[in-house]
mmCIF file of C-alpha atoms in Angstrom:
data_model
loop_
_atom_site.group_PDB
_atom_site.id
_atom_site.type_symbol
_atom_site.label_atom_id
_atom_site.label_comp_id
_atom_site.label_asym_id
_atom_site.label_seq_id
_atom_site.Cartn_x
_atom_site.Cartn_y
_atom_site.Cartn_z
ATOM 1 C CA MET A 254 18.068 -23.746 40.855
ATOM 2 C CA ASN A 255 16.826 -21.364 38.110
ATOM 3 C CA GLY A 256 13.840 -21.889 35.749
ATOM 4 C CA ALA A 257 15.896 -23.092 32.846
ATOM 5 C CA GLN A 258 17.464 -25.780 34.944
ATOM 6 C CA LEU A 259 14.037 -26.769 36.404
ATOM 7 C CA SER A 260 12.696 -27.116 32.825
ATOM 8 C CA GLU A 261 15.069 -30.005 32.360
ATOM 9 C CA PHE A 262 13.175 -32.188 34.806
ATOM 10 C CA PRO A 263 10.756 -34.683 33.316
ATOM 11 C CA ASP A 264 7.057 -33.857 33.165
ATOM 12 C CA ASP A 265 6.145 -36.013 36.126
ATOM 13 C CA SER A 266 8.931 -34.700 38.362
ATOM 14 C CA GLU A 267 8.192 -33.719 41.963
ATOM 15 C CA GLN A 268 10.152 -30.640 41.460
ATOM 16 C CA LEU A 269 7.735 -29.271 38.884
ATOM 17 C CA GLY A 270 4.625 -30.161 40.908
ATOM 18 C CA PRO A 271 4.424 -26.919 42.920
ATOM 19 C CA TYR A 272 4.735 -24.786 39.816
ATOM 20 C CA VAL A 273 2.005 -26.729 37.921
ATOM 21 C CA SER A 274 -0.283 -26.499 41.020
ATOM 22 C CA GLY A 275 0.452 -22.780 41.418
ATOM 23 C CA LEU A 276 -0.311 -21.951 37.814
ATOM 24 C CA ARG A 277 -3.509 -24.060 37.843
ATOM 25 C CA ARG A 278 -4.694 -22.202 40.960
ATOM 26 C CA ARG A 279 -3.993 -18.853 39.455
ATOM 27 C CA ALA A 280 -5.697 -19.815 36.158
ATOM 28 C CA LEU A 281 -8.832 -21.069 37.981
ATOM 29 C CA GLN A 282 -9.040 -17.800 39.844
ATOM 30 C CA ALA A 283 -8.646 -15.655 36.713
ATOM 31 C CA GLY A 284 -11.958 -13.991 35.738
ATOM 32 C CA GLU A 285 -11.019 -14.044 32.109
ATOM 33 C CA LEU A 286 -10.841 -17.869 32.236
ATOM 34 C CA SER A 287 -14.021 -18.402 34.266
ATOM 35 C CA ALA A 288 -15.549 -20.536 31.455
ATOM 36 C CA VAL A 289 -12.637 -22.982 31.569
ATOM 37 C CA ARG A 290 -12.689 -25.484 34.437
ATOM 38 C CA THR A 291 -9.963 -27.881 33.423
ATOM 39 C CA PHE A 292 -6.332 -27.260 33.014
ATOM 40 C CA SER A 293 -4.253 -30.445 32.469
ATOM 41 C CA ASP A 294 -0.647 -30.795 33.670
ATOM 42 C CA GLN A 295 0.387 -31.370 30.044
ATOM 43 C CA PHE A 296 -1.227 -28.044 28.957
ATOM 44 C CA LEU A 297 0.144 -25.937 31.906
ATOM 45 C CA LEU A 298 3.767 -27.296 31.463
ATOM 46 C CA LYS A 299 3.900 -25.780 27.995
ATOM 47 C CA PHE A 300 3.367 -22.303 29.399
ATOM 48 C CA LEU A 301 5.672 -22.873 32.389
ATOM 49 C CA ARG A 302 8.597 -24.026 30.230
ATOM 50 C CA ALA A 303 7.959 -21.191 27.730
ATOM 51 C CA ARG A 304 8.590 -18.767 30.609
ATOM 52 C CA ASP A 305 11.252 -20.740 32.533
ATOM 53 C CA LEU A 306 8.848 -21.716 35.371
ATOM 54 C CA ASN A 307 7.868 -18.101 36.281
ATOM 55 C CA VAL A 308 4.288 -18.567 37.330
ATOM 56 C CA ASP A 309 3.295 -14.894 36.841
ATOM 57 C CA LEU A 310 4.803 -14.745 33.337
ATOM 58 C CA SER A 311 3.282 -18.106 32.480
ATOM 59 C CA LEU A 312 -0.188 -16.932 33.537
ATOM 60 C CA LYS A 313 0.122 -13.852 31.402
ATOM 61 C CA LEU A 314 1.114 -16.020 28.443
ATOM 62 C CA LEU A 315 -1.782 -18.410 29.105
ATOM 63 C CA LEU A 316 -4.226 -15.500 29.211
ATOM 64 C CA ASN A 317 -2.829 -14.099 25.987
ATOM 65 C CA TYR A 318 -3.079 -17.454 24.288
ATOM 66 C CA GLN A 319 -6.715 -17.958 25.252
ATOM 67 C CA ARG A 320 -7.556 -14.296 24.206
ATOM 68 C CA TRP A 321 -5.808 -14.782 20.925
ATOM 69 C CA ARG A 322 -7.815 -18.018 20.189
ATOM 70 C CA ARG A 323 -11.096 -16.170 21.015
ATOM 71 C CA GLU A 324 -10.211 -13.247 18.869
ATOM 72 C CA SER A 325 -8.980 -15.363 15.907
ATOM 73 C CA PRO A 326 -11.639 -18.094 15.382
ATOM 74 C CA GLU A 327 -11.101 -18.031 11.571
ATOM 75 C CA ILE A 328 -7.605 -19.464 12.360
ATOM 76 C CA SER A 329 -7.805 -21.353 15.649
ATOM 77 C CA THR A 330 -11.028 -23.311 15.305
ATOM 78 C CA CYS A 331 -10.194 -25.243 12.095
ATOM 79 C CA LEU A 332 -6.950 -27.134 12.758
ATOM 80 C CA SER A 333 -7.483 -29.639 9.942
ATOM 81 C CA PRO A 334 -4.425 -30.577 7.859
ATOM 82 C CA SER A 335 -6.660 -32.265 5.223
ATOM 83 C CA SER A 336 -8.426 -28.916 4.739
ATOM 84 C CA VAL A 337 -5.145 -27.372 3.436
ATOM 85 C CA LEU A 338 -3.657 -30.493 1.879
ATOM 86 C CA GLY A 339 -3.350 -28.820 -1.503
ATOM 87 C CA LEU A 340 -1.190 -26.062 0.003
ATOM 88 C CA LEU A 341 0.881 -28.654 2.030
ATOM 89 C CA ASN A 342 1.438 -30.684 -1.195
ATOM 90 C CA THR A 343 3.125 -27.708 -2.860
ATOM 91 C CA THR A 344 6.026 -28.382 -0.503
ATOM 92 C CA TYR A 345 5.393 -25.036 1.193
ATOM 93 C CA HIS A 346 6.380 -26.039 4.728
ATOM 94 C CA THR A 347 8.386 -28.527 6.814
ATOM 95 C CA VAL A 348 9.840 -29.186 10.189
ATOM 96 C CA LEU A 349 13.330 -30.534 9.622
ATOM 97 C CA PRO A 350 13.982 -34.072 11.109
ATOM 98 C CA GLN A 351 17.083 -32.933 12.974
ATOM 99 C CA ARG A 352 17.310 -30.230 15.672
ATOM 100 C CA ASP A 353 19.942 -27.653 15.501
ATOM 101 C CA ARG A 354 23.097 -27.666 17.716
ATOM 102 C CA THR A 355 21.217 -26.000 20.590
ATOM 103 C CA GLY A 356 18.294 -28.459 20.502
ATOM 104 C CA SER A 357 15.872 -26.128 18.720
ATOM 105 C CA ARG A 358 13.373 -27.314 16.188
ATOM 106 C CA VAL A 359 14.009 -25.896 12.679
ATOM 107 C CA LEU A 360 11.043 -24.915 10.532
ATOM 108 C CA ILE A 361 11.137 -23.862 6.852
ATOM 109 C CA TYR A 362 8.488 -21.850 5.027
ATOM 110 C CA ARG A 363 8.863 -21.525 1.191
ATOM 111 C CA ILE A 364 6.687 -18.478 0.496
ATOM 112 C CA GLY A 365 6.972 -18.823 -3.264
ATOM 113 C CA GLN A 366 5.048 -22.143 -3.114
ATOM 114 C CA TRP A 367 1.986 -20.317 -1.743
ATOM 115 C CA ILE A 368 -0.226 -19.166 -4.643
ATOM 116 C CA PRO A 369 -2.339 -16.289 -3.193
ATOM 117 C CA LYS A 370 -5.251 -16.796 -5.556
ATOM 118 C CA ASP A 371 -5.595 -20.401 -4.371
ATOM 119 C CA TRP A 372 -4.989 -20.003 -0.666
ATOM 120 C CA SER A 373 -5.797 -17.165 1.637
ATOM 121 C CA ALA A 374 -3.385 -15.738 4.230
ATOM 122 C CA PHE A 375 -5.633 -17.175 6.984
ATOM 123 C CA GLN A 376 -5.248 -20.708 5.560
ATOM 124 C CA VAL A 377 -1.441 -20.208 5.330
ATOM 125 C CA PHE A 378 -1.375 -19.012 8.929
ATOM 126 C CA ARG A 379 -3.468 -22.009 9.948
ATOM 127 C CA VAL A 380 -0.597 -24.343 8.706
ATOM 128 C CA SER A 381 1.765 -22.501 10.924
ATOM 129 C CA LEU A 382 -0.609 -22.780 13.897
ATOM 130 C CA MET A 383 -1.100 -26.518 13.353
ATOM 131 C CA THR A 384 2.593 -27.124 13.353
ATOM 132 C CA SER A 385 3.108 -24.950 16.404
ATOM 133 C CA GLU A 386 0.472 -26.782 18.319
ATOM 134 C CA ILE A 387 2.083 -30.124 17.430
ATOM 135 C CA ILE A 388 5.691 -29.198 18.333
ATOM 136 C CA SER A 389 4.632 -27.363 21.527
ATOM 137 C CA MET A 390 3.684 -30.810 22.917
ATOM 138 C CA GLU A 391 7.235 -32.011 22.544
ATOM 139 C CA THR A 392 9.100 -31.732 25.855
ATOM 140 C CA GLU A 393 12.408 -30.930 24.169
ATOM 141 C CA THR A 394 10.857 -28.223 22.102
ATOM 142 C CA GLN A 395 9.249 -26.692 25.182
ATOM 143 C CA ARG A 396 12.735 -26.482 26.652
ATOM 144 C CA LYS A 397 14.730 -25.396 23.542
ATOM 145 C CA GLY A 398 12.290 -23.645 21.299
ATOM 146 C CA LEU A 399 12.371 -23.173 17.569
ATOM 147 C CA LYS A 400 14.126 -21.312 14.749
ATOM 148 C CA ALA A 401 12.335 -20.573 11.491
ATOM 149 C CA ILE A 402 13.662 -20.038 8.017
ATOM 150 C CA PHE A 403 11.418 -18.058 5.637
ATOM 151 C CA ASP A 404 12.438 -18.401 1.970
ATOM 152 C CA LEU A 405 10.941 -15.457 0.273
ATOM 153 C CA GLN A 406 11.913 -16.355 -3.256
ATOM 154 C CA GLY A 407 8.833 -15.772 -5.436
ATOM 155 C CA TRP A 408 7.343 -13.147 -3.076
ATOM 156 C CA SER A 409 4.983 -11.018 -5.168
ATOM 157 C CA LEU A 410 2.468 -8.187 -4.927
ATOM 158 C CA GLY A 411 -0.244 -10.778 -4.581
ATOM 159 C CA HIS A 412 1.382 -12.069 -1.385
ATOM 160 C CA ALA A 413 1.855 -8.501 0.025
ATOM 161 C CA LEU A 414 -1.791 -7.573 -0.590
ATOM 162 C CA GLN A 415 -2.878 -10.488 1.627
ATOM 163 C CA ILE A 416 -1.087 -9.039 4.729
ATOM 164 C CA ASN A 417 -3.125 -6.329 6.269
ATOM 165 C CA PRO A 418 -2.406 -4.592 9.709
ATOM 166 C CA SER A 419 -4.882 -6.856 11.509
ATOM 167 C CA LEU A 420 -3.199 -10.040 10.271
ATOM 168 C CA ALA A 421 0.237 -8.506 10.941
ATOM 169 C CA ARG A 422 -0.794 -7.992 14.537
ATOM 170 C CA LYS A 423 -1.982 -11.570 14.858
ATOM 171 C CA ILE A 424 1.265 -12.871 13.458
ATOM 172 C CA SER A 425 3.362 -10.766 15.735
ATOM 173 C CA SER A 426 1.332 -11.904 18.755
ATOM 174 C CA VAL A 427 2.082 -15.531 18.109
ATOM 175 C CA LEU A 428 5.741 -14.745 17.657
ATOM 176 C CA SER A 429 6.041 -12.755 20.865
ATOM 177 C CA ASP A 430 3.509 -13.164 23.641
ATOM 178 C CA SER A 431 0.545 -15.390 22.696
ATOM 179 C CA PHE A 432 1.886 -18.847 22.140
ATOM 180 C CA PRO A 433 3.822 -21.213 24.418
ATOM 181 C CA LEU A 434 7.002 -21.599 22.304
ATOM 182 C CA LYS A 435 10.330 -19.911 22.567
ATOM 183 C CA VAL A 436 11.291 -18.297 19.229
ATOM 184 C CA ARG A 437 15.086 -18.529 19.164
ATOM 185 C CA GLY A 438 15.702 -17.141 15.732
ATOM 186 C CA ILE A 439 14.000 -15.980 12.472
ATOM 187 C CA HIS A 440 15.977 -16.192 9.281
ATOM 188 C CA LEU A 441 14.898 -14.514 6.030
ATOM 189 C CA VAL A 442 16.453 -15.677 2.771
ATOM 190 C CA ASN A 443 15.929 -14.427 -0.750
ATOM 191 C CA GLU A 444 14.036 -11.449 0.536
ATOM 192 C CA PRO A 445 13.239 -8.944 -2.272
ATOM 193 C CA MET A 446 13.203 -5.182 -1.812
ATOM 194 C CA PHE A 447 9.424 -5.019 -2.048
ATOM 195 C CA PHE A 448 9.032 -7.310 0.988
ATOM 196 C CA ARG A 449 10.335 -4.534 3.155
ATOM 197 C CA PRO A 450 6.989 -2.664 3.491
ATOM 198 C CA VAL A 451 5.247 -5.755 4.821
ATOM 199 C CA PHE A 452 8.128 -6.372 7.220
ATOM 200 C CA ALA A 453 7.871 -2.735 8.373
ATOM 201 C CA MET A 454 4.137 -3.382 9.117
ATOM 202 C CA ILE A 455 4.949 -6.372 11.359
ATOM 203 C CA ARG A 456 8.129 -5.064 13.034
ATOM 204 C CA PRO A 457 6.456 -2.445 15.366
ATOM 205 C CA PHE A 458 4.348 -5.096 17.028
ATOM 206 C CA LEU A 459 7.434 -7.312 17.916
ATOM 207 C CA PRO A 460 9.296 -6.862 21.168
ATOM 208 C CA GLU A 461 12.941 -5.857 21.031
ATOM 209 C CA LYS A 462 14.037 -9.394 22.001
ATOM 210 C CA ILE A 463 12.377 -10.889 18.922
ATOM 211 C CA ARG A 464 13.631 -8.045 16.591
ATOM 212 C CA GLN A 465 17.255 -8.906 17.671
ATOM 213 C CA ARG A 466 16.730 -12.541 16.640
ATOM 214 C CA ILE A 467 15.719 -11.646 13.056
ATOM 215 C CA HIS A 468 18.444 -12.225 10.488
ATOM 216 C CA MET A 469 18.264 -11.147 6.892
ATOM 217 C CA HIS A 470 20.508 -13.255 4.636
ATOM 218 C CA GLY A 471 19.521 -12.151 1.138
ATOM 219 C CA ALA A 472 20.303 -14.245 -1.918
ATOM 220 C CA ASP A 473 23.742 -15.177 -0.691
ATOM 221 C CA PHE A 474 22.307 -17.170 2.187
ATOM 222 C CA HIS A 475 24.333 -20.316 1.630
ATOM 223 C CA ASN A 476 27.409 -18.580 3.156
ATOM 224 C CA THR A 477 25.636 -17.222 6.167
ATOM 225 C CA LEU A 478 23.096 -19.775 7.243
ATOM 226 C CA SER A 479 25.976 -22.090 8.127
ATOM 227 C CA ASP A 480 26.911 -19.579 10.818
ATOM 228 C CA PHE A 481 23.688 -20.575 12.650
ATOM 229 C CA PHE A 482 22.958 -24.212 11.478
ATOM 230 C CA SER A 483 25.127 -27.242 11.051
ATOM 231 C CA PRO A 484 25.219 -28.767 7.478
ATOM 232 C CA SER A 485 23.745 -31.989 8.764
ATOM 233 C CA VAL A 486 20.543 -30.149 9.722
ATOM 234 C CA LEU A 487 19.789 -28.234 6.486
ATOM 235 C CA PRO A 488 18.594 -29.558 3.188
ATOM 236 C CA PRO A 489 21.062 -29.286 0.230
ATOM 237 C CA GLU A 490 18.932 -26.472 -1.261
ATOM 238 C CA TYR A 491 19.930 -24.349 1.826
ATOM 239 C CA GLY A 492 23.595 -25.280 1.829
ATOM 240 C CA GLY A 493 23.291 -28.387 4.060
ATOM 241 C CA GLU A 494 23.744 -32.144 3.852
ATOM 242 C CA GLY A 495 20.295 -33.298 5.230
ATOM 243 C CA PRO A 496 17.340 -34.758 3.347
ATOM 244 C CA GLY A 497 16.155 -32.706 0.298
ATOM 245 C CA ILE A 498 13.528 -30.012 0.866
ATOM 246 C CA GLU A 499 10.769 -31.828 -1.129
ATOM 247 C CA MET A 500 11.273 -35.045 0.842
ATOM 248 C CA ALA A 501 11.342 -33.128 4.145
ATOM 249 C CA CYS A 502 8.156 -31.285 3.255
ATOM 250 C CA GLN A 503 6.324 -34.460 2.275
ATOM 251 C CA ASP A 504 7.388 -36.232 5.525
ATOM 252 C CA TRP A 505 6.040 -33.366 7.594
ATOM 253 C CA THR A 506 2.775 -33.222 5.626
ATOM 254 C CA ASN A 507 2.358 -36.950 6.385
ATOM 255 C CA LYS A 508 3.011 -36.321 10.053
ATOM 256 C CA LEU A 509 0.451 -33.481 10.180
ATOM 257 C CA LEU A 510 -2.169 -35.739 8.463
ATOM 258 C CA GLN A 511 -1.502 -38.457 11.052
ATOM 259 C CA SER A 512 -2.229 -35.870 13.687
ATOM 260 C CA GLU A 513 -5.618 -34.790 12.324
ATOM 261 C CA THR A 514 -7.670 -36.215 15.231
ATOM 262 C CA LEU A 515 -5.171 -34.817 17.744
ATOM 263 C CA LEU A 516 -5.389 -31.326 16.253
ATOM 264 C CA GLN A 517 -9.177 -31.428 16.301
ATOM 265 C CA GLN A 518 -9.030 -32.237 20.031
ATOM 266 C CA ILE A 519 -6.780 -29.226 20.499
ATOM 267 C CA ALA A 520 -9.060 -26.992 18.544
ATOM 268 C CA SER A 521 -12.162 -27.948 20.595
ATOM 269 C CA HIS A 522 -10.620 -28.270 24.074
ATOM 270 C CA PRO A 523 -6.980 -27.035 24.193
ATOM 271 C CA THR A 524 -6.697 -26.854 27.999
ATOM 272 C CA GLY A 525 -7.606 -30.461 28.706
ATOM 273 C CA ASP A 526 -5.761 -33.797 28.517
ATOM 274 C CA ILE A 527 -4.927 -34.610 24.920
ATOM 275 C CA ALA A 528 -4.906 -38.271 24.079
ATOM 276 C CA VAL A 529 -1.764 -39.103 22.002
ATOM 277 C CA THR A 530 -2.425 -42.202 19.940
ATOM 278 C CA PRO A 531 0.024 -44.580 18.287
ATOM 279 C CA GLU A 532 -0.633 -42.716 15.079
ATOM 280 C CA ASP A 533 0.815 -39.596 16.627
ATOM 281 C CA SER A 534 4.207 -41.376 16.728
ATOM 282 C CA LEU A 535 6.301 -38.208 16.369
ATOM 283 C CA ILE A 536 4.878 -36.700 19.525
ATOM 284 C CA SER A 537 4.992 -39.860 21.513
ATOM 285 C CA GLU A 538 8.691 -40.302 20.456
ATOM 286 C CA GLU A 539 9.547 -36.637 21.304
ATOM 287 C CA ARG A 540 7.912 -36.932 24.712
ATOM 288 C CA GLY A 541 9.631 -40.213 25.515
ATOM 289 C CA GLU A 542 6.391 -42.223 25.627
#
């Protein structure tokens, strides 16, 4: 039985036990993690499923994740949706209510809604990290990963000036080897010509596997997004038949706000048991609790 098949077993399955125990043993022996003494099953399973139960690769991902958090405290230590509520209320970001035909979560980022003079790139990145932490707790997302749509309508020089090489490296690390989520596809729509220098800055840091999953649709995206997503998944603004984008953004903002306490737990102690409360209804539902 291969790793992808093993990933389909429920969290408490006997078949997953040896992999969880093996990764915990290796993590406790890792000198780089000597300050961390607790690794919950829930935490370890995220890394195991992200690497199809390969313990060596899962350990490498876990080490990269912990290193990224240490090196990016300006992003990782403040996972508070209420601190960026103004940005969220611009309908900048959502996770669509329906998964795509392969079971992947579908995220949308509307870059033009981000006003650079009001919100720094670090605050914008923090929104993405909060969403990533939340959906990485969903068993089905651990198995099937995510696809992201970046709508670049409204991209300006002000946006470009916020993205420096250091931030580009941090973004690429999360996309490739420092976060326990499988990135199944990245779709750019309405991308202007002057976005290309920023993309050229990020691209060298991405592994070939991720580069092959980047699709540029341009302004005529309504005809091409349908090759990747069913109409029932996408909002009408993106050629679909699902809920409107503003409603979808508001619904996800509400879910993030309901997860404020949960996200604060993750920020302070990401490797331990995270208590999912009734308020965190989305996660409880996705995990079958």
